[in-house]
Coordinates of C-alpha atoms and ligand atoms in Angstrom, one line a residue:
X1 CA 290.1 279.0 23.1
X2 CA 292.6 276.6 21.4
X3 CA 291.0 273.5 20.0
X4 CA 293.1 271.3 22.2
X5 CA 291.6 272.9 25.3
X6 CA 288.0 272.4 24.2
X7 CA 287.5 268.8 25.4
X8 CA 285.0 268.0 22.6
X9 CA 284.7 264.5 24.0
X10 CA 282.9 265.0 27.3
X11 CA 279.3 263.8 27.2
X12 CA 277.9 267.1 28.1
X13 CA 279.7 268.8 25.2
X14 CA 278.1 266.5 22.7
X15 CA 275.4 268.4 20.9
X16 CA 271.8 267.3 21.9
X17 CA 270.9 263.5 21.9
X18 CA 269.8 263.5 25.6
X19 CA 268.0 260.2 25.5
X20 CA 271.1 258.4 24.1
X21 CA 273.4 260.0 26.6
X22 CA 271.1 258.7 29.4
X23 CA 271.2 255.2 27.8
X24 CA 275.0 255.3 27.6
X25 CA 275.3 256.5 31.3
X26 CA 272.9 253.8 32.5
X27 CA 274.9 251.1 30.8
X28 CA 278.1 252.3 32.7
X29 CA 276.3 252.8 36.1
X30 CA 274.6 249.5 35.9
X31 CA 277.8 247.8 34.6
X32 CA 275.9 246.4 31.6
X33 CA 278.2 247.6 28.8
X34 CA 277.5 245.6 25.6
X35 CA 280.9 244.5 24.1
X36 CA 280.1 245.5 20.5
X37 CA 277.8 248.6 19.7
X38 CA 277.0 250.1 16.4
X39 CA 276.3 253.9 16.5
X40 CA 274.3 254.2 13.3
X41 CA 273.2 257.4 11.7
X42 CA 274.2 260.3 9.5
X43 CA 277.7 261.4 10.8
X44 CA 276.4 264.9 11.2
X45 CA 274.0 263.6 13.9
X46 CA 277.0 263.0 16.2
X47 CA 277.7 259.2 16.3
X48 CA 281.5 259.8 16.6
X49 CA 281.1 262.5 19.2
X50 CA 279.0 260.2 21.3
X51 CA 281.4 257.2 20.8
X52 CA 284.4 259.4 21.9
X53 CA 282.5 260.7 25.0
X54 CA 281.4 257.1 25.8
X55 CA 285.0 255.8 25.4
X56 CA 286.1 258.5 27.9
X57 CA 283.4 257.5 30.3
X58 CA 284.3 253.8 30.0
X59 CA 287.9 254.3 31.1
X60 CA 287.3 257.2 33.6
X61 CA 288.5 256.2 37.1
X62 CA 286.0 258.4 38.8
X63 CA 282.8 258.8 36.7
X64 CA 280.1 261.0 38.0
X65 CA 276.3 260.6 37.6
X66 CA 276.2 262.6 34.4
X67 CA 279.6 262.4 32.8
X68 CA 283.2 261.3 33.1
X69 CA 285.1 263.4 35.8
X70 CA 287.3 265.2 33.3
X71 CA 290.1 265.4 35.7
X72 CA 291.6 261.9 36.3
X73 CA 294.7 260.7 34.5
X74 CA 292.6 258.7 32.0
X75 CA 290.4 261.7 31.3
X76 CA 293.4 264.0 30.7
X77 CA 294.7 261.5 28.1
X78 CA 291.3 261.6 26.5
X79 CA 291.5 265.3 26.1
X80 CA 294.0 264.8 23.4
X81 CA 293.0 261.2 22.3
X82 CA 296.3 259.8 23.5
X83 CA 295.0 257.1 25.9
X84 CA 296.9 253.9 25.3
X85 CA 293.7 251.9 25.8
X86 CA 291.8 253.9 23.2
X87 CA 292.2 252.5 19.7
X88 CA 291.0 253.8 16.4
X89 CA 290.4 252.2 13.1
X90 CA 289.2 254.2 10.1
X91 CA 289.5 254.1 6.2
X92 CA 292.6 255.6 4.6
X93 CA 294.3 255.3 1.1
X94 CA 297.0 252.6 0.9
X95 CA 299.4 255.4 -0.2
X96 CA 299.2 257.1 3.2
X97 CA 300.1 254.2 5.4
X98 CA 299.7 250.4 6.3
X99 CA 297.7 250.6 9.4
X100 CA 295.5 253.3 11.0
X101 CA 298.0 254.0 13.7
X102 CA 300.4 255.3 11.0
X103 CA 297.8 258.2 10.6
X104 CA 297.0 258.9 14.3
X105 CA 298.7 262.3 14.0
X106 CA 296.4 263.7 11.3
X107 CA 293.5 261.8 12.8
X108 CA 293.9 263.4 16.2
X109 CA 294.1 266.8 14.5
X110 CA 290.9 266.2 12.8
X111 CA 289.2 265.0 16.1
X112 CA 290.6 268.0 18.0
X113 CA 289.2 270.4 15.3
X114 CA 285.7 268.8 15.6
X115 CA 284.2 265.3 15.9
X116 CA 281.6 266.3 13.4
X117 CA 283.1 265.5 10.0
X118 CA 282.5 263.0 7.2
X119 CA 284.5 260.8 5.0
X120 CA 285.1 263.5 2.3
X121 CA 286.4 265.9 4.9
X122 CA 288.7 263.3 6.3
X123 CA 290.2 262.4 3.0
X124 CA 290.7 266.1 2.3
X125 CA 292.5 266.5 5.5
X126 CA 294.8 263.6 4.4
X127 CA 295.3 265.5 1.1
X128 CA 293.8 262.4 -0.6
X129 CA 290.6 263.7 -2.2
X130 CA 290.9 261.7 -5.2
X131 CA 292.0 258.5 -3.7
X132 CA 289.9 255.5 -2.5
X133 CA 290.0 254.9 1.3
X134 CA 289.8 251.4 2.7
X135 CA 290.3 249.5 5.9
X136 CA 292.8 246.9 4.8
X137 CA 293.5 243.4 6.0
X138 CA 296.8 244.6 7.6
X139 CA 294.8 246.9 9.8
X140 CA 292.5 244.0 10.8
X141 CA 295.5 241.9 11.8
X142 CA 297.0 244.8 13.7
X143 CA 293.8 245.1 15.6
X144 CA 293.7 241.4 16.6
X145 CA 297.2 241.7 17.9
X146 CA 296.6 245.0 19.7
X147 CA 293.3 244.1 21.3
X148 CA 294.6 240.7 22.5
X149 CA 297.0 242.6 24.8
X150 CA 295.8 243.4 28.4
X151 CA 294.6 247.0 28.9
X152 CA 297.6 249.2 29.8
X153 CA 296.1 251.5 32.3
X154 CA 292.3 251.3 32.4
X155 CA 290.0 248.5 33.3
X156 CA 288.7 248.6 29.8
X157 CA 290.1 248.8 26.3
X158 CA 288.1 250.6 23.7
X159 CA 288.1 250.4 19.9
X160 CA 286.4 253.0 18.0
X161 CA 285.9 251.8 14.4
X162 CA 284.9 254.7 12.3
X163 CA 283.0 253.7 9.1
X164 CA 283.1 250.0 9.1
X165 CA 281.5 250.3 5.7
X166 CA 285.0 250.4 4.4
X167 CA 285.9 247.0 5.6
X168 CA 286.1 244.5 2.7
X169 CA 285.4 240.8 2.9
X170 CA 288.8 240.3 4.7
X171 CA 287.1 242.1 7.6
X172 CA 285.8 238.6 8.4
X173 CA 289.1 237.9 10.1
X174 CA 287.7 240.1 13.0
X175 CA 284.7 237.8 13.7
X176 CA 286.4 235.6 16.2
X177 CA 287.7 238.7 18.1
X178 CA 284.2 240.1 18.1
X179 CA 282.6 236.9 19.3
X180 CA 285.1 236.2 22.0
X181 CA 286.6 239.5 22.9
X182 CA 289.4 239.6 25.4
X183 CA 288.1 240.6 28.8
X184 CA 287.3 244.3 29.1
X185 CA 287.3 245.0 25.4
X186 CA 284.6 247.3 24.0
X187 CA 284.0 247.8 20.3
X188 CA 282.3 251.0 19.2
X189 CA 281.4 251.1 15.5
X190 CA 280.3 254.4 14.1
X191 CA 278.5 254.0 10.7
X192 CA 276.1 255.7 8.3
X193 CA 274.8 252.8 6.2
X194 CA 274.2 249.5 7.8
X195 CA 273.5 247.8 4.4
X196 CA 277.1 248.4 3.5
X197 CA 278.6 246.7 6.5
X198 CA 279.6 243.0 6.4
X199 CA 276.5 241.0 7.7
X200 CA 278.6 238.9 9.8
X201 CA 280.0 242.0 11.6
X202 CA 276.5 243.7 11.8
X203 CA 275.0 240.6 13.4
X204 CA 277.5 240.8 16.3
X205 CA 276.7 244.3 17.3
X206 CA 273.9 246.0 19.2
X207 CA 272.6 248.9 17.1
X208 CA 272.0 252.4 18.6
X209 CA 270.3 254.6 16.1
X210 CA 271.5 258.2 16.1
X211 CA 268.5 260.4 15.1
X212 CA 268.7 264.0 13.6
X213 CA 269.4 266.7 16.1
X214 CA 266.7 268.9 17.4
X215 CA 266.7 272.5 16.1
X216 CA 267.0 274.0 19.6
X217 CA 270.0 271.8 20.5
X218 CA 271.8 272.8 17.3
X219 CA 271.1 276.5 17.9
X220 CA 272.3 276.3 21.4
X221 CA 275.5 274.6 20.5
X222 CA 276.3 277.1 17.7
X223 CA 275.7 280.0 20.2
X224 CA 278.1 278.3 22.6
X225 CA 280.6 278.3 19.7
X226 CA 280.2 282.1 19.6
X227 CA 277.7 282.5 16.8
X228 CA 275.1 285.3 17.1
X229 CA 271.7 284.1 17.9
X230 CA 270.1 284.8 14.6
X231 CA 272.8 283.1 12.6
X232 CA 272.5 280.1 15.0
X233 CA 268.8 280.0 14.6
X234 CA 269.0 280.3 10.9
X235 CA 271.6 277.5 10.4
X236 CA 269.8 275.2 13.0
X237 CA 266.6 275.5 11.0
X238 CA 268.2 274.8 7.7
X239 CA 270.6 272.0 8.6
X240 CA 268.1 269.1 8.9
X241 CA 269.4 267.9 12.2
X242 CA 273.0 267.6 10.9
X243 CA 275.5 269.6 12.9
X244 CA 278.4 269.4 10.3
X245 CA 276.0 271.0 7.8
X246 CA 275.0 273.6 10.5
X247 CA 278.7 274.5 10.9
X248 CA 279.1 274.9 7.2
X249 CA 275.9 277.1 7.0
X250 CA 277.2 279.5 9.7
X251 CA 280.3 280.1 7.5
X252 CA 278.1 280.9 4.6
X253 CA 275.8 283.0 6.7
X254 CA 278.5 285.3 7.8
X255 CA 281.3 284.8 5.3
X256 CA 284.1 287.3 5.8
X257 CA 284.7 287.2 2.1
X258 CA 281.3 288.5 0.9
X259 CA 282.2 292.2 0.8
X260 CA 285.3 291.5 -1.1
X261 CA 283.6 289.3 -3.7
X262 CA 280.8 291.8 -4.2
X263 CA 283.4 294.6 -4.8
X264 CA 285.4 292.4 -7.1
X265 CA 282.4 291.3 -9.2
X266 CA 281.2 294.9 -9.5
X267 CA 284.5 296.0 -10.7
X268 CA 284.8 293.2 -13.1
X269 CA 281.4 294.2 -14.5
X270 CA 282.3 297.8 -14.8
X271 CA 285.9 297.0 -16.0
X272 CA 287.7 298.9 -13.4
X273 CA 291.0 297.3 -14.1
X274 CA 292.9 299.4 -11.6
X275 CA 290.6 298.3 -8.9
X276 CA 291.0 294.6 -10.0
X277 CA 294.7 295.0 -9.7
X278 CA 294.4 296.4 -6.2
X279 CA 292.0 293.5 -5.3
X280 CA 294.5 290.9 -6.6
X281 CA 297.2 292.6 -4.5
X282 CA 295.2 292.6 -1.2
X283 CA 293.5 289.2 -1.7
X284 CA 296.9 287.6 -2.6
X285 CA 298.0 288.3 1.0
X286 CA 295.4 285.9 2.5
X287 CA 297.8 283.0 2.6
X288 CA 297.2 279.7 0.8
X289 CA 294.5 278.3 3.1
X290 CA 292.8 281.7 3.3
X291 CA 292.9 281.9 -0.5
X292 CA 291.4 278.4 -0.8
X293 CA 288.5 279.3 1.4
X294 CA 288.1 282.6 -0.4
X295 CA 287.9 280.8 -3.7
X296 CA 285.4 278.2 -2.4
X297 CA 283.2 280.9 -1.1
X298 CA 283.2 282.8 -4.4
X299 CA 282.5 279.5 -6.4
X300 CA 279.6 278.8 -4.0
X301 CA 278.2 282.3 -4.6
X302 CA 278.4 282.1 -8.3
X303 CA 277.2 278.5 -8.5
X304 CA 274.1 279.7 -6.6
X305 CA 273.5 282.5 -9.1
X306 CA 274.1 280.0 -11.9
X307 CA 271.5 277.5 -10.5
X308 CA 269.0 280.2 -9.8
X309 CA 268.2 280.1 -13.5
X310 CA 266.6 276.8 -12.7
X311 CA 265.9 276.6 -9.0
X312 CA 264.5 279.6 -7.2
X313 CA 265.7 278.6 -3.8
X314 CA 268.8 279.8 -2.0
X315 CA 268.2 279.1 1.6
X316 CA 271.8 279.1 2.7
X317 CA 272.4 282.7 2.0
X318 CA 272.0 285.7 4.3
X319 CA 269.7 288.5 3.4
X320 CA 272.6 290.7 2.1
X321 CA 273.9 287.8 0.0
X322 CA 270.6 287.0 -1.4
X323 CA 270.0 290.7 -2.4
X324 CA 273.4 290.7 -4.2
X325 CA 272.5 287.5 -6.0
X326 CA 269.3 289.0 -7.2
X327 CA 271.0 292.0 -8.6
X328 CA 273.6 289.8 -10.2
X329 CA 270.9 287.8 -11.9
X330 CA 269.3 291.0 -13.2
X331 CA 272.5 291.5 -15.2
X332 CA 271.2 288.6 -17.3
X333 CA 274.6 287.1 -17.8
X334 CA 274.4 284.3 -20.3
X335 CA 274.7 280.7 -19.3
X336 CA 277.7 280.2 -21.4
X337 CA 279.4 283.2 -19.7
X338 CA 278.4 281.8 -16.3
X339 CA 279.9 278.5 -17.2
X340 CA 283.1 280.3 -18.4
X341 CA 283.3 282.1 -15.1
X342 CA 283.0 278.9 -13.1
X343 CA 285.7 277.3 -15.2
X344 CA 288.0 280.3 -14.5
X345 CA 287.4 279.9 -10.8
X346 CA 288.0 276.2 -10.8
X347 CA 291.3 276.6 -12.7
X348 CA 292.4 279.4 -10.4
X349 CA 291.7 277.3 -7.3
X350 CA 293.7 274.5 -9.0
X351 CA 296.6 276.8 -9.5
X352 CA 296.4 278.1 -6.0
X353 CA 296.4 274.5 -4.6
X354 CA 299.5 273.8 -6.6
X355 CA 301.4 276.7 -5.3
X356 CA 300.8 279.1 -8.1
X357 CA 301.8 282.7 -7.3
X358 CA 298.6 284.1 -5.6
X359 CA 298.8 287.6 -7.1
X360 CA 299.4 286.4 -10.6
X361 CA 296.7 283.8 -10.4
X362 CA 294.3 286.5 -9.2
X363 CA 295.3 289.0 -11.7
X364 CA 294.7 286.5 -14.5
X365 CA 291.4 285.6 -12.9
X366 CA 290.4 289.2 -12.6
X367 CA 291.0 290.0 -16.2
X368 CA 289.3 286.8 -17.3
X369 CA 286.2 287.5 -15.2
X370 CA 285.9 291.0 -16.6
X371 CA 285.9 289.6 -20.0
X372 CA 283.4 286.8 -19.4
X373 CA 280.9 288.8 -17.3
X374 CA 280.3 291.3 -20.0
X375 CA 280.4 289.4 -23.2
X376 CA 280.7 285.7 -22.6
X377 CA 284.2 285.7 -24.0
X378 CA 283.2 287.4 -27.2
X379 CA 280.7 284.7 -28.2
X380 CA 277.5 286.7 -27.8
X381 CA 275.4 286.6 -30.9
X382 CA 274.5 290.1 -32.4
Ligands
ZN401 ZN1 287.9 260.8 34.6

């Protein structure tokens, strides 16, 4: 199924949170929608998913007892987040644009992929990992202007402000708007840390706390996404009620890269250079994004082996991976060699991200790893 067909933002597709869903539905059916609400909790608990589904419900022209209709013209626009009465504000680096709407393209892509993501992931999606995101004064002024217009199509106009923690003092220009909002305007703020939100903004919202998800709800959602029931159960038990974390765990639990890494590290240890050349050839065909994921997985695997020297706990790995890590540890690779290997992986990833030739990067990596894994780069004491 393509992401755009998934309609993540219907209420019944939001993971768990039954009590909150009922509360949101009641507010619509009783026509008692607070004009400013704060969805507060770890982002992996689903605050944004709830806000998106609620926004759809608020503008649906034919809402049912349990959800928006999913079929009306408003709902169809919500499928791809293009409803003209649905506004978004979120942090972004000043180098990427002046106002949030400059970034609606990448923002919608991110929402369509999944509404369970955090600030870091968003900044990575913008290619701005190392820059500071912010909700600037220009964005606040644009909001005041846009929200003072009448709704285009629906009876209501909804603003979803994601991470109001990134509003600086200049966010105070929004106070008047929040205090006397134009008729039919609903503010939905999605935040993680209330202590980092301007007090003046905070005091004008009604807070809805988003608790961690139940294990059963996470497992069920993961199975719906196509994961096997034991992978889903395992990830649900380890994720601490955080669906973003659960999604990451399922990737680790059943990584498609494990066999390849096991083979490569084995060949590096036994110095089978012809096998390493073959591995570089094959792996180099993964494509840039595939290569990045491949490298991240290998780094997570080695980091785990590295940390195991100090912490005897690797809950995120499958039985096969844990068994491999135990064998790897029995090789008694020195700490300095481990560090050397991690450095090699980091620099290879860096090269790949900067369009280095994949096969050359991997060949260099392969030879370097074979060197480090056996003798710590020649620094072992006699
Ligand atoms: Zn509808």
